[in-house]
Coordinates of C-alpha atoms and ligand atoms in Angstrom, one line a residue:
M2 CA -20.0 -16.0 16.2
S3 CA -18.0 -13.4 17.9
K4 CA -19.1 -9.7 18.3
I5 CA -16.3 -7.5 16.7
C6 CA -15.8 -3.7 16.4
V7 CA -13.2 -2.5 14.0
I8 CA -12.4 1.1 14.3
G9 CA -11.3 2.7 11.1
T10 CA -12.7 1.9 7.5
G11 CA -9.6 2.3 5.2
Y12 CA -8.4 -0.4 3.4
V13 CA -7.2 -2.4 6.1
G14 CA -10.1 -1.8 8.8
L15 CA -12.9 -2.5 5.8
V16 CA -11.4 -5.4 4.3
T17 CA -10.9 -6.7 8.0
G18 CA -14.3 -5.9 9.6
T19 CA -15.8 -7.2 5.8
C20 CA -14.1 -10.3 5.7
F21 CA -14.8 -11.3 9.8
A22 CA -18.2 -10.7 8.8
D23 CA -18.0 -13.2 5.7
L24 CA -16.9 -15.9 8.2
G25 CA -20.0 -15.5 10.3
N26 CA -19.2 -12.7 12.7
Q27 CA -21.3 -9.9 13.9
V28 CA -19.2 -7.2 12.9
T29 CA -19.4 -3.0 13.6
C30 CA -17.2 -1.1 11.4
L31 CA -16.9 2.2 13.2
D32 CA -15.5 5.5 11.6
L33 CA -15.3 9.3 12.7
D34 CA -16.4 10.2 9.1
P35 CA -19.6 10.7 8.8
Q36 CA -19.9 11.1 5.0
R37 CA -17.5 7.9 4.7
I38 CA -20.1 5.9 7.0
N39 CA -23.0 7.2 5.0
N40 CA -21.3 6.2 1.7
L41 CA -20.8 3.0 3.1
L42 CA -24.4 2.5 4.3
N43 CA -25.3 3.4 0.8
G44 CA -22.8 0.7 -0.8
Q45 CA -20.5 3.1 -1.9
M46 CA -16.6 2.0 -1.0
P47 CA -14.2 4.9 -0.1
I48 CA -11.4 3.0 -2.2
Y49 CA -11.1 0.7 -5.2
E50 CA -10.3 -3.0 -4.1
P51 CA -11.4 -5.7 -6.3
G52 CA -14.1 -7.6 -4.8
L53 CA -14.9 -5.4 -1.8
E54 CA -18.0 -3.6 -2.8
Q55 CA -19.7 -6.7 -3.6
L56 CA -18.6 -8.9 -0.1
V57 CA -19.6 -5.7 1.5
K58 CA -23.1 -5.9 0.1
Q59 CA -23.6 -9.5 0.7
N60 CA -22.6 -9.1 4.4
V61 CA -24.9 -5.9 5.0
Q62 CA -27.7 -7.8 3.4
A63 CA -27.2 -11.0 5.8
K64 CA -27.0 -8.5 8.5
R65 CA -23.4 -9.4 10.0
L66 CA -21.9 -6.3 8.7
H67 CA -23.2 -3.1 10.3
F68 CA -21.4 0.8 9.7
T69 CA -21.6 3.7 12.2
T70 CA -20.2 7.0 13.9
D71 CA -21.3 5.8 17.2
Y72 CA -18.5 4.7 19.4
K73 CA -20.9 3.5 22.2
K74 CA -23.2 1.8 19.8
A75 CA -20.5 0.3 18.0
L76 CA -18.7 -1.1 21.4
E77 CA -21.9 -2.6 23.2
G78 CA -21.6 -6.0 24.1
I79 CA -18.2 -6.4 22.0
E80 CA -15.8 -8.8 22.8
Y81 CA -13.0 -8.0 20.5
A82 CA -12.1 -4.5 19.5
F83 CA -9.8 -4.0 16.4
I84 CA -7.9 -0.5 16.2
A85 CA -7.3 -0.2 12.3
V86 CA -6.9 3.3 11.9
G87 CA -4.2 5.3 10.0
T88 CA -0.7 6.0 11.6
P89 CA 0.5 8.4 9.1
S90 CA 4.0 9.8 9.0
G91 CA 5.1 12.9 11.1
V92 CA 7.3 15.3 10.1
D93 CA 10.4 13.2 11.0
G94 CA 9.3 10.0 9.9
E95 CA 7.8 9.0 13.0
A96 CA 4.3 7.2 13.1
D97 CA 1.5 10.0 14.2
L98 CA -0.5 7.5 16.9
Q99 CA -3.1 10.4 17.6
Y100 CA -5.8 8.1 16.1
V101 CA -4.7 5.1 18.1
K102 CA -4.7 7.3 21.3
S103 CA -8.3 8.6 20.6
S104 CA -9.8 4.9 19.9
A105 CA -7.8 3.4 22.9
E106 CA -9.5 5.9 25.0
S107 CA -12.9 5.5 23.7
I108 CA -12.7 2.2 24.4
A109 CA -11.5 2.8 28.2
D110 CA -14.3 5.4 28.3
L111 CA -17.1 3.3 27.1
V112 CA -16.2 -0.5 28.1
D113 CA -17.1 -2.0 31.4
W114 CA -16.9 -5.9 30.6
P115 CA -13.7 -8.0 29.5
I116 CA -12.5 -6.7 26.2
L117 CA -9.5 -7.8 23.9
V118 CA -8.1 -4.8 22.5
I119 CA -6.5 -5.7 19.1
N120 CA -3.9 -3.4 17.3
K121 CA -4.3 -4.0 13.3
S122 CA -2.7 -0.7 12.8
T123 CA 0.9 -0.6 11.9
V124 CA 2.3 0.8 14.9
P125 CA 6.1 1.3 16.3
V126 CA 7.6 -1.2 18.5
G127 CA 6.2 -0.6 22.0
T128 CA 2.9 0.6 20.9
G129 CA 0.9 -2.2 22.7
D130 CA 2.3 -1.6 26.4
W131 CA 1.6 2.3 25.3
V132 CA -1.8 1.3 24.3
A133 CA -2.5 -0.7 27.8
D134 CA -0.8 2.4 29.5
V135 CA -3.5 5.0 27.9
I136 CA -6.4 2.7 28.7
R137 CA -5.3 2.2 32.3
R138 CA -4.5 6.1 33.1
R139 CA -8.2 6.8 31.0
R140 CA -9.8 4.0 33.6
G141 CA -8.2 5.9 36.6
D142 CA -9.4 3.8 39.6
R143 CA -12.3 2.1 37.5
P144 CA -10.9 -1.4 37.0
L145 CA -11.4 -2.8 33.5
Q146 CA -10.4 -6.7 32.5
F147 CA -8.8 -5.9 29.1
S148 CA -5.6 -7.2 27.1
V149 CA -3.8 -5.9 24.2
I150 CA -2.8 -8.0 21.3
S151 CA -0.7 -6.7 18.2
N152 CA -2.2 -8.5 15.1
P153 CA -0.2 -7.0 12.2
E154 CA -1.9 -7.0 8.8
F155 CA -0.1 -8.0 5.5
L156 CA -2.9 -7.1 3.2
R157 CA -1.7 -5.9 -0.5
E158 CA -3.8 -3.3 -1.7
G159 CA -5.6 -4.7 -4.9
S160 CA -5.6 -8.2 -3.7
A161 CA -6.6 -7.4 0.1
I162 CA -9.4 -9.9 0.0
N163 CA -7.3 -12.8 -1.0
D164 CA -4.7 -11.9 1.3
F165 CA -7.1 -11.7 4.1
M166 CA -8.7 -15.0 3.2
N167 CA -5.6 -16.8 2.4
P168 CA -3.0 -15.3 4.5
D169 CA 0.7 -17.3 4.7
R170 CA 0.6 -16.5 8.4
V171 CA -1.3 -14.7 10.9
V172 CA 0.7 -13.0 13.6
L173 CA -0.1 -12.6 17.5
G174 CA 1.7 -10.9 19.7
S175 CA 0.8 -10.4 23.6
E176 CA 2.0 -10.8 27.1
D177 CA -1.5 -12.6 27.7
R178 CA -1.3 -16.1 26.2
A179 CA -4.9 -17.2 27.0
A180 CA -5.9 -13.6 25.2
A181 CA -3.7 -14.3 22.1
D182 CA -5.7 -17.7 22.0
H183 CA -9.0 -15.9 22.0
V184 CA -8.0 -14.0 19.1
A185 CA -6.0 -16.9 17.4
A186 CA -9.9 -18.9 17.7
L187 CA -11.2 -15.9 15.1
Y188 CA -8.7 -16.9 12.6
Q189 CA -9.2 -21.0 13.2
T190 CA -11.3 -21.5 10.0
L191 CA -8.7 -19.7 7.8
R192 CA -6.5 -23.0 8.3
C193 CA -3.4 -21.1 8.0
T194 CA 0.2 -20.9 10.2
I195 CA -1.0 -18.9 13.3
M196 CA 2.4 -17.5 15.0
I197 CA 1.8 -16.5 18.9
T198 CA 4.8 -14.1 20.5
D199 CA 5.2 -11.2 22.4
L200 CA 3.7 -7.6 21.7
R201 CA 7.2 -6.0 20.7
T202 CA 8.0 -9.1 18.7
A203 CA 4.7 -8.9 16.4
E204 CA 4.8 -5.2 15.8
M205 CA 8.5 -5.5 14.8
I206 CA 7.8 -8.7 12.5
K207 CA 5.5 -6.3 10.7
Y208 CA 8.0 -3.6 10.2
A209 CA 10.6 -6.0 9.2
S210 CA 8.5 -7.7 6.6
N211 CA 7.6 -4.5 4.9
A212 CA 11.2 -3.1 5.2
F213 CA 12.6 -6.5 3.7
L214 CA 10.1 -6.4 0.7
A215 CA 11.4 -2.6 0.1
T216 CA 14.9 -3.9 0.2
R217 CA 14.5 -6.6 -1.8
I218 CA 12.9 -4.0 -4.5
S219 CA 15.8 -1.5 -4.3
F220 CA 18.2 -4.0 -4.3
I221 CA 16.9 -5.1 -8.1
N222 CA 16.6 -1.5 -9.1
E223 CA 20.5 -1.2 -7.7
I224 CA 21.4 -4.2 -9.8
G225 CA 19.3 -2.7 -12.8
N226 CA 21.1 0.6 -12.9
M227 CA 24.6 -1.5 -12.8
C228 CA 23.0 -3.6 -15.8
E229 CA 22.4 -0.5 -18.2
E230 CA 26.1 0.3 -17.5
L231 CA 27.4 -3.0 -18.1
G232 CA 25.5 -4.5 -20.7
A233 CA 23.4 -7.0 -18.9
D234 CA 19.5 -7.5 -18.8
V235 CA 17.9 -6.9 -15.2
R236 CA 15.0 -9.0 -16.0
E237 CA 16.8 -12.2 -16.8
V238 CA 19.1 -11.3 -14.0
A239 CA 16.6 -11.6 -11.6
L240 CA 15.0 -14.6 -13.3
G241 CA 18.2 -16.5 -12.9
M242 CA 18.8 -15.3 -9.6
G243 CA 15.3 -16.5 -8.5
Y244 CA 15.8 -20.1 -9.5
D245 CA 17.7 -20.4 -6.3
K246 CA 14.8 -21.3 -3.7
R247 CA 16.6 -18.9 -1.1
I248 CA 16.0 -16.0 -3.4
G249 CA 12.7 -16.6 -5.2
H250 CA 11.0 -14.6 -7.5
T251 CA 8.9 -12.2 -5.9
Y252 CA 9.7 -8.6 -5.4
L253 CA 12.7 -8.4 -7.8
D254 CA 11.1 -6.6 -10.5
A255 CA 13.1 -3.4 -11.4
G256 CA 11.2 -0.3 -12.3
L257 CA 10.0 3.2 -10.9
G258 CA 10.4 1.7 -7.4
W259 CA 7.9 1.3 -4.5
G260 CA 5.4 3.5 -3.4
G261 CA 2.0 3.4 -1.7
S262 CA 0.7 4.1 1.9
C263 CA 2.5 1.4 3.4
F264 CA 6.5 0.7 2.1
P265 CA 7.3 4.5 2.5
K266 CA 5.6 5.4 5.6
D267 CA 6.9 1.9 7.5
V268 CA 10.5 2.0 6.3
K269 CA 10.7 5.6 7.6
A270 CA 9.2 4.7 10.9
L271 CA 11.5 1.7 11.2
E272 CA 14.7 4.0 10.3
H273 CA 12.9 6.8 13.0
M274 CA 12.6 4.1 15.7
A275 CA 16.1 3.0 15.0
V276 CA 18.0 6.3 15.3
L277 CA 15.6 7.2 18.2
H278 CA 16.9 4.1 19.9
G279 CA 20.7 4.5 18.9
T280 CA 21.2 2.2 16.1
Q281 CA 22.5 3.4 12.8
P282 CA 20.1 2.2 10.0
Q283 CA 22.4 2.5 7.2
L284 CA 20.8 -0.4 5.3
L285 CA 17.0 1.4 5.3
Q286 CA 18.6 4.6 4.5
A287 CA 20.1 3.4 1.4
V288 CA 17.0 1.5 0.8
M289 CA 15.0 4.7 0.8
E290 CA 17.7 6.5 -1.3
I291 CA 18.0 4.4 -4.2
N292 CA 14.1 4.4 -4.2
R293 CA 14.1 8.1 -4.5
N294 CA 16.9 8.0 -6.9
Q295 CA 15.0 5.2 -9.1
R296 CA 12.3 8.4 -10.0
R297 CA 15.3 11.1 -10.8
R298 CA 16.9 8.5 -13.2
A299 CA 13.5 8.5 -14.9
V300 CA 13.6 11.8 -15.7
M301 CA 17.4 12.3 -16.5
K302 CA 16.6 9.3 -19.0
L303 CA 13.9 11.4 -20.7
R304 CA 15.7 14.5 -20.6
K305 CA 18.5 12.6 -22.4
A306 CA 16.2 11.1 -25.2
L307 CA 14.8 14.4 -26.0
G308 CA 17.7 17.0 -25.4
S309 CA 15.9 19.1 -22.9
L310 CA 12.3 19.0 -21.2
N311 CA 11.7 22.5 -21.5
E312 CA 8.3 22.9 -23.0
K313 CA 8.2 19.2 -24.0
T314 CA 4.9 17.3 -23.6
I315 CA 5.2 14.2 -21.6
G316 CA 2.6 11.6 -21.5
L317 CA 2.3 9.3 -18.7
L318 CA 0.4 5.8 -18.3
G319 CA -0.7 5.1 -14.8
L320 CA -0.9 7.0 -12.0
S321 CA -1.7 4.7 -8.9
F322 CA 1.1 3.8 -7.2
K323 CA 0.5 0.1 -8.7
P324 CA -2.1 -1.6 -10.6
N325 CA -5.5 -2.6 -9.2
T326 CA -5.8 0.1 -6.7
D327 CA -6.8 4.2 -7.1
D328 CA -4.4 5.0 -4.3
I329 CA -2.0 7.3 -5.6
R330 CA -0.2 8.3 -2.2
D331 CA 3.5 8.2 -2.8
A332 CA 3.2 7.0 -6.0
P333 CA 6.7 7.0 -8.4
A334 CA 4.3 8.9 -11.1
L335 CA 3.4 11.5 -8.8
E336 CA 7.3 12.7 -8.0
I337 CA 8.0 12.4 -11.9
I338 CA 5.3 14.9 -12.8
H339 CA 6.7 17.0 -10.2
L340 CA 10.0 16.8 -11.4
L341 CA 9.3 16.9 -15.1
T342 CA 7.1 20.0 -14.4
N343 CA 9.8 21.6 -12.8
E344 CA 11.9 21.7 -16.0
G345 CA 9.4 22.9 -17.9
A346 CA 7.6 19.9 -19.2
H347 CA 3.8 19.5 -19.8
I348 CA 2.3 16.6 -18.8
R349 CA -0.7 14.5 -20.1
A350 CA -1.7 11.5 -18.2
Y351 CA -4.5 9.1 -17.8
D352 CA -5.0 6.0 -15.4
P353 CA -7.8 3.2 -15.2
Q354 CA -9.0 3.8 -11.8
A355 CA -7.1 6.7 -10.1
M356 CA -8.2 9.9 -12.0
A357 CA -10.6 11.0 -9.4
N358 CA -8.0 10.7 -6.6
A359 CA -5.2 12.5 -9.2
A360 CA -7.7 15.1 -10.1
K361 CA -7.6 16.5 -6.3
V362 CA -4.0 17.0 -6.3
L363 CA -2.7 17.4 -9.7
K364 CA -2.6 21.0 -11.3
N365 CA -1.7 22.1 -14.7
V366 CA -1.8 18.4 -15.8
K367 CA -3.8 17.3 -19.0
L368 CA -6.0 14.8 -17.2
C369 CA -7.2 12.0 -20.3
E370 CA -9.7 9.5 -21.0
N371 CA -7.7 6.9 -22.6
P372 CA -3.9 5.9 -23.6
Y373 CA -4.4 7.2 -27.1
Q374 CA -5.4 10.9 -25.9
V375 CA -2.1 10.6 -23.4
A376 CA 0.1 10.0 -26.9
E377 CA -1.7 12.9 -28.7
G378 CA 1.1 15.5 -29.4
A379 CA 3.5 14.2 -26.7
D380 CA 7.1 14.0 -27.1
A381 CA 7.5 11.0 -25.3
L382 CA 5.3 8.3 -23.7
L383 CA 6.1 6.9 -19.9
L384 CA 4.7 3.9 -18.7
A385 CA 4.4 4.6 -14.5
T386 CA 2.0 1.9 -13.7
E387 CA 1.5 -1.6 -15.2
W388 CA -2.2 -2.0 -15.5
N389 CA -3.3 -4.9 -17.5
E390 CA -5.2 -2.4 -20.1
F391 CA -1.8 -0.9 -21.4
K392 CA -0.1 -4.6 -21.9
Q393 CA -1.2 -4.5 -25.5
I394 CA -2.5 -1.0 -26.4
D395 CA -2.1 -0.2 -30.5
F396 CA 1.3 1.0 -30.6
G397 CA 0.9 1.8 -34.6
R398 CA -2.0 4.2 -33.5
V399 CA 0.1 5.4 -30.4
K400 CA 3.2 6.3 -33.1
K401 CA 1.2 8.4 -34.9
L402 CA -0.1 10.3 -32.3
L403 CA 3.4 11.0 -30.3
R404 CA 5.2 13.8 -31.7
Q405 CA 8.3 11.9 -31.3
P406 CA 8.3 7.9 -31.3
V407 CA 9.9 7.9 -27.8
I408 CA 9.0 5.3 -25.3
L409 CA 10.3 5.0 -21.6
D410 CA 8.8 1.7 -20.2
G411 CA 9.0 2.3 -16.1
R412 CA 8.3 -0.9 -15.3
N413 CA 9.6 -3.3 -18.0
L414 CA 6.0 -4.4 -19.1
W415 CA 6.6 -3.9 -23.3
D416 CA 8.0 -6.0 -25.8
S417 CA 11.4 -4.1 -26.5
E418 CA 12.2 -5.8 -29.7
Q419 CA 8.6 -5.0 -31.1
L420 CA 8.4 -1.6 -30.1
K421 CA 11.9 -1.0 -31.7
A422 CA 11.3 -3.0 -34.9
M423 CA 8.2 -0.2 -35.3
G424 CA 10.4 2.6 -35.1
F425 CA 10.1 3.8 -31.6
T426 CA 13.2 4.6 -29.3
Y427 CA 12.6 2.4 -26.4
I428 CA 13.8 3.1 -23.3
G429 CA 13.6 0.3 -20.4
I430 CA 14.7 -0.2 -16.9
G431 CA 17.9 -2.2 -16.6
R432 CA 17.6 -3.2 -19.9
G433 CA 21.8 -2.7 -20.7
N434 CA 22.2 -5.4 -23.6
G435 CA 19.7 -2.8 -25.7
K436 CA 17.1 -6.1 -25.4
Ligands
UDX25 C1 2.5 -3.8 0.9 C2 3.1 -5.3 1.8 O1 3.2 -6.2 0.4 C3 1.7 -5.9 2.5 O2 2.2 -7.1 2.9 C4 1.6 -4.8 3.5 O3 0.4 -5.0 4.1 C5 1.2 -3.3 2.9 O4 2.3 -2.8 2.2 P1 1.0 -2.5 -1.1 O5 1.8 -1.4 -0.4 O6 -0.5 -3.0 -1.0 O7 1.6 -4.0 0.1 O8 2.2 -3.0 -2.2 P2 2.8 -4.1 -3.0 O9 2.1 -5.1 -3.6 O10 3.8 -4.8 -1.9 O11 3.7 -2.9 -3.8 C6 4.7 -2.3 -2.8 C7 5.2 -1.6 -3.9 O12 6.6 -2.1 -4.5 C8 4.4 -1.0 -5.3 O13 4.7 0.5 -5.5 C9 4.8 -1.7 -6.5 O14 5.0 -1.1 -7.7 C10 6.4 -2.0 -6.0 N1 7.2 -3.2 -6.5 C11 6.5 -4.4 -5.8 C12 8.1 -3.1 -7.2 O15 8.6 -2.1 -7.6 N2 8.5 -4.2 -7.9 C13 8.1 -5.7 -7.4 O16 8.9 -6.5 -7.6 C14 7.2 -5.7 -6.5

C-alpha cells in the first residue's frame, strides 16, 4: 500500500486517483475548486464517465479515497505526488503550464521528505526538467530529495477506467532509474508492459501517440473525400486496409473528424513545439487542416441538398465530441452549429449526456429532449455523434416529423439502403458508390 496524492480532479486525475485507491493504495485527490471537491464529497461527479461514480463511492466508503482543497493536508506524508492538472492551449497553441507550475511550487513549499513528483498531465517535451527547476528554485537553499518522473496517460474519455486498469503499456520517463522503478511498482499488479525511458522521450511518446491517432483519422477522411468523387465506399476501403496487420482496423472510421480535450490541444501543441524548435511539421499542419475541413464539408453537403441554408431548420443528433461522454470541448457539432447559424439556419439539437454542458455555450439553439423532437419541422437531420441510442430510432416517425426527408449521417452510423428505400435523401461520409 502506498500513500499517493493526485493534484487535479479532471477525468485524468479523478480516474487515476480512484483507480489507484481501488488497487489498495491510500489516495488523496486535491483540487483548488471548493465546489468541485464539495460535489465529490457528496458523490457528485464533475464529469460523466461510465462506472466512475460507483468506483468513487466504493473507495470513499473503504476509506482509501479522500478529497480536499487543502494542499498541506493532501501532501502530508506522501510518497508519490501526481500532477494531473489541465494544460489548456494558449493563444499560439502552446500548452499553458501555469497550473503545473503552481502545483510544483506547492510541493516545494510543503514537502520536507523524499518525494516522487510524477507528471501525469500532457506536457511539452522538456517540461519534466522545467518542473525540477521550478522545485529547486522554490526551495532555494532548503534541500529536498525528489525526482521528477513523466508518466503520460492514455485514457480515452468514456472508457477511462478500463483503459487505466487494462493499459497496453505504462510509460515512465526519468533521469533517475530508481525513481522510475518506484513508480513502476504502483502499476505492477496491472501485469502490463512497463516501459522505462528518459523524461523527454516519455513526454514525446504521449504527443506522438495522439498525433498519430489523429493522423490516421485525417488520413481516412481524406481518402473518404476522394471516394465521394471516385465512386468508392470508404467504409469498405478501411475494412480492406485493416486486414493488413501492419494497418489494423482502429481509428479508420471516416466521419466528421476528431474533437475533444486532447487531440486538438495535443496536435496543436506538438506543432507549436516543432516550429519553436526550427522544424517544419507539414504533416501535422495538414492533419489539422483536413480535420477542420471535415466540418465545413458537412455544411457544404447540407447546403447542396437544401439549396440554401438561410431560414432552414437543421436537427442535430449528438453534441458531445464522441459517444459515452458529456464532453463537448472542440466537438465537431459545435463548430457545425456555428457555421450553419452563420448562414441563417435554425438549429434543434439533442444529446443523451451533454445537454447541461451544451446549454452553457449554445445560444439560439432549441435544446430538445429526444431525437423525435429534434426532427420536428426540420429540413434535414444531421447525425454528429454515434450514440448507441441513435442506432435504431424509428425512421418512419422521423420521416413524418421532418419537413424534408434529408439525412446527413456524419458518422456513417445508419443503413443507407434502408433509409433510401424509405424515401430519405441519405448523405453519408465517403460513400461515393451511392451505397
Ligand atoms: C484520446 C486518445 O485516444 C487517448 O489515448 C488520450 O489519452 C486522450 O485522447 P479521447 O480524446 O477520449 O482519447 O477520444 P478517442 O476515443 O481517442 O477519439 C478521439 C476523437 O477521434 C473523437 O472525436 C472521435 O469521434 C474521433 N474518431 C475516433 C474518429 O473520428 N474516427 C475514428 O476512427 C476514431
